[in-house]
Short mmCIF file of C-alpha atoms in Angstrom, two decimals:
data_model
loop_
_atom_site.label_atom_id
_atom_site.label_comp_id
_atom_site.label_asym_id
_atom_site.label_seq_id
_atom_site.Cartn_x
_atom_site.Cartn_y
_atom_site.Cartn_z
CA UNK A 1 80.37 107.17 201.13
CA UNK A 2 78.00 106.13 204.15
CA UNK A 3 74.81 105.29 201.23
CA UNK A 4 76.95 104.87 198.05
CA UNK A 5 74.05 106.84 196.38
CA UNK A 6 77.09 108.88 194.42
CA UNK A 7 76.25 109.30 190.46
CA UNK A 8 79.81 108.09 190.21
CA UNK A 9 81.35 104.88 190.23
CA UNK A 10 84.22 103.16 191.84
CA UNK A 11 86.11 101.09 189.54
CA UNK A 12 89.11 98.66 190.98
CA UNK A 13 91.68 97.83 188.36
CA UNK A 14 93.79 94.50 189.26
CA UNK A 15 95.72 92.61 187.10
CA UNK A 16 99.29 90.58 186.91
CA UNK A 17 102.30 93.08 187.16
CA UNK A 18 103.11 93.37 183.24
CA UNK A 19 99.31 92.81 182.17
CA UNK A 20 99.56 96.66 181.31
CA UNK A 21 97.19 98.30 183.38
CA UNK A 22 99.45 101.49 184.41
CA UNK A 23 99.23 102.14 180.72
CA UNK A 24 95.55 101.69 180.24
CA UNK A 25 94.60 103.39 183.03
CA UNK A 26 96.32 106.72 181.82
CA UNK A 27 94.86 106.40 178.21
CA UNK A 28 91.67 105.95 179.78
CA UNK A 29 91.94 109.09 181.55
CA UNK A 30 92.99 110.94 178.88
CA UNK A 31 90.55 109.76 176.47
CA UNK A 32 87.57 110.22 178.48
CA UNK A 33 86.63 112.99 181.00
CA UNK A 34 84.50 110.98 183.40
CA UNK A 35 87.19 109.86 184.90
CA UNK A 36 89.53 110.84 187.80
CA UNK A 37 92.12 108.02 188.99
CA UNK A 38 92.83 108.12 192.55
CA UNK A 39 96.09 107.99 194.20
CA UNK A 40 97.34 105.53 196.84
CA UNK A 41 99.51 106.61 200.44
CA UNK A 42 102.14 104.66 201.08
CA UNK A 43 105.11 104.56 203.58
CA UNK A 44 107.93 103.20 201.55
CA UNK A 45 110.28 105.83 199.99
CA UNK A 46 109.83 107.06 196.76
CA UNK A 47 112.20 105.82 193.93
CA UNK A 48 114.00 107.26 191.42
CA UNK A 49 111.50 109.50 189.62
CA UNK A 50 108.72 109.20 191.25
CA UNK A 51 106.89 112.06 192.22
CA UNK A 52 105.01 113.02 195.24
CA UNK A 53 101.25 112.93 194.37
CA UNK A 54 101.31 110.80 191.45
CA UNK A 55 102.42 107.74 191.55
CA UNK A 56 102.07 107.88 195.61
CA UNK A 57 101.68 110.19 198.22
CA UNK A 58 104.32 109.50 200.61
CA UNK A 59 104.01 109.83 203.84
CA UNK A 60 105.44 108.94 207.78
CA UNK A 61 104.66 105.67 209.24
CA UNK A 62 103.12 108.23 212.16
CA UNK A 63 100.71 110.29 209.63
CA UNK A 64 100.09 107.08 207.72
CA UNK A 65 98.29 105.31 211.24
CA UNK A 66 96.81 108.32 212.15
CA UNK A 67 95.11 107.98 208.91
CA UNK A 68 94.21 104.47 209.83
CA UNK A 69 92.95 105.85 213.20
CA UNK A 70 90.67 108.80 211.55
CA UNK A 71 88.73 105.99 209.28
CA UNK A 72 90.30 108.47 206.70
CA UNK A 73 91.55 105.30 204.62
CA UNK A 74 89.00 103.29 202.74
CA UNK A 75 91.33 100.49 202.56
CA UNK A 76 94.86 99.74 203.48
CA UNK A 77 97.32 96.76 203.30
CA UNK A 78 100.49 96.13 204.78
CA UNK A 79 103.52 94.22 202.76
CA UNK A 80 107.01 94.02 203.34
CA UNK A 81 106.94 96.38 206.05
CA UNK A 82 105.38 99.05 204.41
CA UNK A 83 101.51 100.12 204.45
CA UNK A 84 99.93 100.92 201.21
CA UNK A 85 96.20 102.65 201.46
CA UNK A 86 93.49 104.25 199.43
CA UNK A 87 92.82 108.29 201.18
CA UNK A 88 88.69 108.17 201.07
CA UNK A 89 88.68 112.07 200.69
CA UNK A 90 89.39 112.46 197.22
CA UNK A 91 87.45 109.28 196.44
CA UNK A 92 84.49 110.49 197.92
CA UNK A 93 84.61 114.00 196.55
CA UNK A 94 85.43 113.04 193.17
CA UNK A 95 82.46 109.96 193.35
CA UNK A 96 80.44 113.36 194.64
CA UNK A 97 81.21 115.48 191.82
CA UNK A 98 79.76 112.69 189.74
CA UNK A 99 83.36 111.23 188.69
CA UNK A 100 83.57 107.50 188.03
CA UNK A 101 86.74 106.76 190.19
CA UNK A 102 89.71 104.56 189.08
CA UNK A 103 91.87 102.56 191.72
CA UNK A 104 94.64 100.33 191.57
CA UNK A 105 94.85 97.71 193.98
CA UNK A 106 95.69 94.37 193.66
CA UNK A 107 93.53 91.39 194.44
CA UNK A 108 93.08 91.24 198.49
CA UNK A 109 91.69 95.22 198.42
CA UNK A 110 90.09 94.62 195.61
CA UNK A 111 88.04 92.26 197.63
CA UNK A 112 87.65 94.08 200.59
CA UNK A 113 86.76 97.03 198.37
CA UNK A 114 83.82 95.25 196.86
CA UNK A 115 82.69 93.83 200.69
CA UNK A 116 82.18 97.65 201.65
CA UNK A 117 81.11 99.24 198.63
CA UNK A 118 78.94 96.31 196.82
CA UNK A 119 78.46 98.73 194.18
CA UNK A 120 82.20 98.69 193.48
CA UNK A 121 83.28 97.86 189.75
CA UNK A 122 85.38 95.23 189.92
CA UNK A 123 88.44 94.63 186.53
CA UNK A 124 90.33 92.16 186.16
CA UNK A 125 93.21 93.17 183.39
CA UNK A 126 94.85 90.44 181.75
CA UNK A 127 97.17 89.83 178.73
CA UNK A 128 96.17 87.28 176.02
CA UNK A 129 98.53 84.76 177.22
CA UNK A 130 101.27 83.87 179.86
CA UNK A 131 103.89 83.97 177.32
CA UNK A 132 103.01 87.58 176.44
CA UNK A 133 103.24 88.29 180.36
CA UNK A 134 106.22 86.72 180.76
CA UNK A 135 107.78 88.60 177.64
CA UNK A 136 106.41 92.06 178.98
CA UNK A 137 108.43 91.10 182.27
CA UNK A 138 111.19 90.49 180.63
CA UNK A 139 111.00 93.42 178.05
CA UNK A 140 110.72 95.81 180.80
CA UNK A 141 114.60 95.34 181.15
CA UNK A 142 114.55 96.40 184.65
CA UNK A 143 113.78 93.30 186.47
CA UNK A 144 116.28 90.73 187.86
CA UNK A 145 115.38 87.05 186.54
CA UNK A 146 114.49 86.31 190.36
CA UNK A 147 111.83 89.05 190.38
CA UNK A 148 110.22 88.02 187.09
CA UNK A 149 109.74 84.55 188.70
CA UNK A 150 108.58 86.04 191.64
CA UNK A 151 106.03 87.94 189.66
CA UNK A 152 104.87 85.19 187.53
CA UNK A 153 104.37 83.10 191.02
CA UNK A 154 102.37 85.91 192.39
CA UNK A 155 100.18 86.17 188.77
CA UNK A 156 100.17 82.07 189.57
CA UNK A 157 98.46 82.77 192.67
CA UNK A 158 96.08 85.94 191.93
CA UNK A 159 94.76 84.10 189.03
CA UNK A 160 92.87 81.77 191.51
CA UNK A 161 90.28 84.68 192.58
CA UNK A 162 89.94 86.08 189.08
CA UNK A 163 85.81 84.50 189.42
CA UNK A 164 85.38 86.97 192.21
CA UNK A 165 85.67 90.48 190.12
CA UNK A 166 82.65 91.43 187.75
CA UNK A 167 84.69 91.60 184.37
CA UNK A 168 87.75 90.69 182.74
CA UNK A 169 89.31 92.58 180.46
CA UNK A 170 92.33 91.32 178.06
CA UNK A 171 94.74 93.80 177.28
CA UNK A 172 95.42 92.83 173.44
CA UNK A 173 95.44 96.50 171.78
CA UNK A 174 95.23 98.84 173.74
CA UNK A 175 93.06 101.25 171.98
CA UNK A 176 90.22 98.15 171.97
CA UNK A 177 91.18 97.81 175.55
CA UNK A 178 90.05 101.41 176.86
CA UNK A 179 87.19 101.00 174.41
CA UNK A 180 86.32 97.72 176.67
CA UNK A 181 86.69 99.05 179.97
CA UNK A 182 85.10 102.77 178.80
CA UNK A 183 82.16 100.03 177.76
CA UNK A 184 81.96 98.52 181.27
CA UNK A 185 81.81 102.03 183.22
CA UNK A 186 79.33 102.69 180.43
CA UNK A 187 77.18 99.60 181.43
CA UNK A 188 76.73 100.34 184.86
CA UNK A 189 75.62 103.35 184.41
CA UNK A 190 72.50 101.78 183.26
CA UNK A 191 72.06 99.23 185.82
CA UNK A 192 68.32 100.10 187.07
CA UNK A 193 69.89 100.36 190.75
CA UNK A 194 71.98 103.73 189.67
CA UNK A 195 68.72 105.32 188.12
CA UNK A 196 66.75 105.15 190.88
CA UNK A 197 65.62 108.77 190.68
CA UNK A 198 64.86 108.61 186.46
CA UNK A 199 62.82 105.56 187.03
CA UNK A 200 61.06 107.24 189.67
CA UNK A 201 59.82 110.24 187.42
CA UNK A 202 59.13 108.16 184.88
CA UNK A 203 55.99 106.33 187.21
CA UNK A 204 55.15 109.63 187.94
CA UNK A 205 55.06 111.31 184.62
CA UNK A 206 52.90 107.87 183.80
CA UNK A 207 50.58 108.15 186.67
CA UNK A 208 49.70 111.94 185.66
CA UNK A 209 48.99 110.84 181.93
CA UNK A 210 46.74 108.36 183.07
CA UNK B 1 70.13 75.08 175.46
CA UNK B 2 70.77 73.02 178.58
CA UNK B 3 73.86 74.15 179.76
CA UNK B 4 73.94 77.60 178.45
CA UNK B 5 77.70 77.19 177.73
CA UNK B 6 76.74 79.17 174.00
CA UNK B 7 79.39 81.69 173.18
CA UNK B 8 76.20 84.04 172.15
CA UNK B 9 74.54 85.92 174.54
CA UNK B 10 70.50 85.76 174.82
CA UNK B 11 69.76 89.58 174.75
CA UNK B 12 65.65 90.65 175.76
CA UNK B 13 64.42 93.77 174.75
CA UNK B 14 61.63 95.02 176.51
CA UNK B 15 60.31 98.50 176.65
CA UNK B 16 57.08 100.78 176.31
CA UNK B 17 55.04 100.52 173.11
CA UNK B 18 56.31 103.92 171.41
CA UNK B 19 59.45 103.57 172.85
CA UNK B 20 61.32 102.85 169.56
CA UNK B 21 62.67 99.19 170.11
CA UNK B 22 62.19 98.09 166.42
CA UNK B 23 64.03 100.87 165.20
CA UNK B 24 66.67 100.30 167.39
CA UNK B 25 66.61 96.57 167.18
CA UNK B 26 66.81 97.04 162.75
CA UNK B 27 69.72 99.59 163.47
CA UNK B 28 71.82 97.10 165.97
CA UNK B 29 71.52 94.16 163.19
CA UNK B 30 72.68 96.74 160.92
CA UNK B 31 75.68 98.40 162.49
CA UNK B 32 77.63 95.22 164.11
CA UNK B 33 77.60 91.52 162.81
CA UNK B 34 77.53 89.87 165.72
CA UNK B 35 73.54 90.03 166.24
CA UNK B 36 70.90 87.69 165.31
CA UNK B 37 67.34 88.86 165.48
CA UNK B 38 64.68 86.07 165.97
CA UNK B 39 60.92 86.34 165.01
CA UNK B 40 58.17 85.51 166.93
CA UNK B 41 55.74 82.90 165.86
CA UNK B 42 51.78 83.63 166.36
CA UNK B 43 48.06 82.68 165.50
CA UNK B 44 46.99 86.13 165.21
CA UNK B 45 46.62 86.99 161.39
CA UNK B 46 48.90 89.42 159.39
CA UNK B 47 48.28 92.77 158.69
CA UNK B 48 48.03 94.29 155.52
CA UNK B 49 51.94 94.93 154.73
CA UNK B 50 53.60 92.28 157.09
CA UNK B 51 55.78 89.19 155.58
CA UNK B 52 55.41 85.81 157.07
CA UNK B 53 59.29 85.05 158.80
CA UNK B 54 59.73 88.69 158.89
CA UNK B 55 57.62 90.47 160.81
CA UNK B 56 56.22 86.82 162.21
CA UNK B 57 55.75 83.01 161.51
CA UNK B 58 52.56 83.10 160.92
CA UNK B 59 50.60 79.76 161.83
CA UNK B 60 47.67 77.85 162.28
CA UNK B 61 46.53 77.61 166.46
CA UNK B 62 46.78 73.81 165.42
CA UNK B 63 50.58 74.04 164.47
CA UNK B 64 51.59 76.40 166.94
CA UNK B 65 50.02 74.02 170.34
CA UNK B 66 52.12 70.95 168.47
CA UNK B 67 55.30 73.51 168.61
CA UNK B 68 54.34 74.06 172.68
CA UNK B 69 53.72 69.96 172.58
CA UNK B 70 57.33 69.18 170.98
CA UNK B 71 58.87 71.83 173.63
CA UNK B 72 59.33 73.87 170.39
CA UNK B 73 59.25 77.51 172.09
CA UNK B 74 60.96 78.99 174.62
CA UNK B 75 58.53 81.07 176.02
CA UNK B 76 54.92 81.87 175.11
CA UNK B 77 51.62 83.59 175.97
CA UNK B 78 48.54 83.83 175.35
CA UNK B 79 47.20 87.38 174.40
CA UNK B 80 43.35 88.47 172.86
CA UNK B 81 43.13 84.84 172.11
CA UNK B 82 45.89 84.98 170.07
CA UNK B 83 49.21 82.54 170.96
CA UNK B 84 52.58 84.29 170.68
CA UNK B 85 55.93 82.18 171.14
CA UNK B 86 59.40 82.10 170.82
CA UNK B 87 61.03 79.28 168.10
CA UNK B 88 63.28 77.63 170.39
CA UNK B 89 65.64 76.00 166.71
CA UNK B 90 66.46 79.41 165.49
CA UNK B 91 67.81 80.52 168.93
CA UNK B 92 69.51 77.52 170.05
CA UNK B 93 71.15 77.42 166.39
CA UNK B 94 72.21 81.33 166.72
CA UNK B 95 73.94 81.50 169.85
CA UNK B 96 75.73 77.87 168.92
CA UNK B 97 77.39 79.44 166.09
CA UNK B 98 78.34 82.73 168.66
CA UNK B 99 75.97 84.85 167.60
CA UNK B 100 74.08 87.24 170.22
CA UNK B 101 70.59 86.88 169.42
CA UNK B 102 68.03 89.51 170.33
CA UNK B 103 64.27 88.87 171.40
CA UNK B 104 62.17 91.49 171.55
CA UNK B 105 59.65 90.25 174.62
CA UNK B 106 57.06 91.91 176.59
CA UNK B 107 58.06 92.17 180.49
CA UNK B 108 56.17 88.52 181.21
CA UNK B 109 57.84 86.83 178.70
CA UNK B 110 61.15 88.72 179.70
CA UNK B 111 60.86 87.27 183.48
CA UNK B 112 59.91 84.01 182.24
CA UNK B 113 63.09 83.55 179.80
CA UNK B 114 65.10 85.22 182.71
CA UNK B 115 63.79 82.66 184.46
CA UNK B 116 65.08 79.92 182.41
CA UNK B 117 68.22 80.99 181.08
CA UNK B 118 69.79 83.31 183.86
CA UNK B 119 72.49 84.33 181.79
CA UNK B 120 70.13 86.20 179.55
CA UNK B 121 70.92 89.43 179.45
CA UNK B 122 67.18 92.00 179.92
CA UNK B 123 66.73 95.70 178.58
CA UNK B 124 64.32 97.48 179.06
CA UNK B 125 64.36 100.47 176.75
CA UNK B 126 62.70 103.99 177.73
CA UNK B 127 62.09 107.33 176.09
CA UNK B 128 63.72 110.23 177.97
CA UNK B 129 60.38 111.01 179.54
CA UNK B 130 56.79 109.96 179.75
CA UNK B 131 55.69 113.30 177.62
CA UNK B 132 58.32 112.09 175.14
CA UNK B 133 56.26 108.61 174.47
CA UNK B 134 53.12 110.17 174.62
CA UNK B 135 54.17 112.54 171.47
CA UNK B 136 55.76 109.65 169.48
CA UNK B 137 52.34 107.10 170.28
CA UNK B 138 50.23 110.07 168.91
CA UNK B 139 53.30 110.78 166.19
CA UNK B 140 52.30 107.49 164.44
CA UNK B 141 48.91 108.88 163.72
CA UNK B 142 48.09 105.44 162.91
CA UNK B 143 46.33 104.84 166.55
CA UNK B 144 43.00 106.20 167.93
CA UNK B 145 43.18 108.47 170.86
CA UNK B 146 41.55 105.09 172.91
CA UNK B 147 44.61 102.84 171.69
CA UNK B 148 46.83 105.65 173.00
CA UNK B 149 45.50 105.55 176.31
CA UNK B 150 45.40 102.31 176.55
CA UNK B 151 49.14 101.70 175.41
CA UNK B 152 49.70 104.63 178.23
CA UNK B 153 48.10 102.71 180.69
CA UNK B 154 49.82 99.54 180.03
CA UNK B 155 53.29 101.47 179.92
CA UNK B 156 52.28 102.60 183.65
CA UNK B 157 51.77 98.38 184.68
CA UNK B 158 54.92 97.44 182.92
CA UNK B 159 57.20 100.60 184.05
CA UNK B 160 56.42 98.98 187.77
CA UNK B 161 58.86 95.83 186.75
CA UNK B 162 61.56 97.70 185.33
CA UNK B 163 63.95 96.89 188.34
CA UNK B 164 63.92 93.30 187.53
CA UNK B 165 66.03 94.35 184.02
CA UNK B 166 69.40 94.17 184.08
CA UNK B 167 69.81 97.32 182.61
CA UNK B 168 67.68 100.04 181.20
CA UNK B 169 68.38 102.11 178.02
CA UNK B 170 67.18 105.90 177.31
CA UNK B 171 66.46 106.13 173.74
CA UNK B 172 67.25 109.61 173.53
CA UNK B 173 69.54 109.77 169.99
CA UNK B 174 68.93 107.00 168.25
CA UNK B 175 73.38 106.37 167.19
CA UNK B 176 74.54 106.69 170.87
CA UNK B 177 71.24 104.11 171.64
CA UNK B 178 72.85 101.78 169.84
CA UNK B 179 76.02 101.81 170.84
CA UNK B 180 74.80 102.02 174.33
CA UNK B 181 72.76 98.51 173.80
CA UNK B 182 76.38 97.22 172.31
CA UNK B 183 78.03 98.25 174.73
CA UNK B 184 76.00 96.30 177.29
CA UNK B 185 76.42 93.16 175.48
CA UNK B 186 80.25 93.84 174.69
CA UNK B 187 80.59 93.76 178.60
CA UNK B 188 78.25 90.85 179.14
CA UNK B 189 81.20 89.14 177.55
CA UNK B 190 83.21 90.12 179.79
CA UNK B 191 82.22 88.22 183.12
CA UNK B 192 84.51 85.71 184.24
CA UNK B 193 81.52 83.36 183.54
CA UNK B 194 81.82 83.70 179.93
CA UNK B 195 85.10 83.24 179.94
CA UNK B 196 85.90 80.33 181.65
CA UNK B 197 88.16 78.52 179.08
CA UNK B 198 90.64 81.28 178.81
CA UNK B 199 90.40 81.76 182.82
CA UNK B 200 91.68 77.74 183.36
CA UNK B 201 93.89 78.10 180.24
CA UNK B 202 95.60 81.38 181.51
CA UNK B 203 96.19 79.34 185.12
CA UNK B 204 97.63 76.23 182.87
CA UNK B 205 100.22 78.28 181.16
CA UNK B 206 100.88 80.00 184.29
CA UNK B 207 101.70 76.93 186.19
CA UNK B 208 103.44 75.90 183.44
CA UNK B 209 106.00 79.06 183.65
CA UNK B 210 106.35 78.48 187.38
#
């Protein structure tokens, strides 16, 4: 990760809970094999149906800071007494193998994300309106009223650093959607700065003609 | 013009002579609506099978230094004592109704309008490999063997600029070139900075739910 000179890219997905982006991420996956979508560590116990290794990988608040301490994390948060963190191993060998590499975070890692890696792709997901993120909270059926309002307080306050990521994306259909964000990965693929090397030959194959 | 706040993008399309731009250009307009091409305006006379407002506007030196007088063009230069320009109505008029309008500009005249409009979106379009655009330049059959060269050599000058592009396109298959060059101006439309409207208007509704 030291040179970021990986044919892959990292891509950070944030969005307000209920914009969708659990949903999209997974379609993009499966509709495309570039991808590989990285998993986050966290300490907080695993609910009902989750499984280890997919949504998280749960560990001990001991192996989760000796992670910390072993740089082996290439970012990590803290909330509500838990820690929540991105393992840089399979990032890094997946960005190796040429993979362009999907992670979840919300807004504060996706910042300090894009401070490390400035090559980072940063997403912003969002749904077409408030209302229709306010009825997918509610739809969900699971939520209390109290968390929806928390939610829609927290969407209140992440909307404020929406400027700072490269793209928006609005998650209308969601077929269109992947399309979009495919598109994006797509584009920087051909920013000069990732074809270095093809740019390179291409003076030289020039010079020899000449 | 002056505040860029168009809904249409200003797309430049630079690339070797022999690269295929005009074939991709034609193909672009043809495939999606959302594309405008403009047409250069010049002093140099036509050639035998060239339309006036196709091809070019065609004018008289007179009429094209009272265009550069009345801040008619956007960008021009000077070439073999001929005056090329860009008509700055047809633009302004295309990107006001939301239409992405495409310019197909040498690398001078790219920097210049990047320059001016910062938002404009520059690519620079290559052949898989230098061998590649020496067969299609000889392909034509319509050059001499000293317009060749000299097309070579002046694809070795501009190939130096091509990191100033924002992103470069391999014209490899000519169907997944196109969609490649939409793709890049599908996620132009994406940055926050385009969408700043339904950025404040997503906040408003979200304060409003709070």
């Amino acid at each position: 990760m030291k040179k970021m000179k990986h044919k892959g890219i990292l891509i950070v997905v944030s969005g307000f809970s209920g914009a969708g982006k659990g949903t999209l991420m997974k379609q993009l996956v499966h509709s495309y094999d570039n991808y590989a979508l990285s998993v986050s560590m966290t300490t907080r116990n695993p609910r009902p149906g989750e499984e280890e290794g997919k949504e998280y990988f749960f560990v001990s608040r001991e192996e989760f800071e000796e992670k910390i301490a072993q740089d082996g994390l290439i970012e990590y948060a803290s909330y509500c007494d838990n820690y929540y963190g991105t393992p840089r191993e399979y990032v890094e060998r997946q960005l190796e193998k040429g993979k362009d590499v999907i992670l979840e975070i919300e807004i504060q890692g996706a910042l300090k994300i894009k401070k490390k890696f400035p090559t980072a792709l940063l997403m912003f997901v969002m749904p077409p309106d408030a209302a229709e993120l306010k009825k997918r909270l509610e739809g969900r059926g699971t939520e209390s009223q109290e968390v929806i309002e928390k939610r829609l307080k927290r969407a209140s306050e992440e909307a404020e650093g929406i400027e700072q990521y490269d793209y928006i994306v609005i998650n209308d259909k969601l077929e269109e959607c992947v399309e979009k964000m495919h598109s994006l990965v797509q584009a920087a693929h051909c920013a000069p700065s990732r074809n270095e090397e093809r740019i390179e030959n291409m003076r030289k194959e020039l010079e020899a003609l000449n």
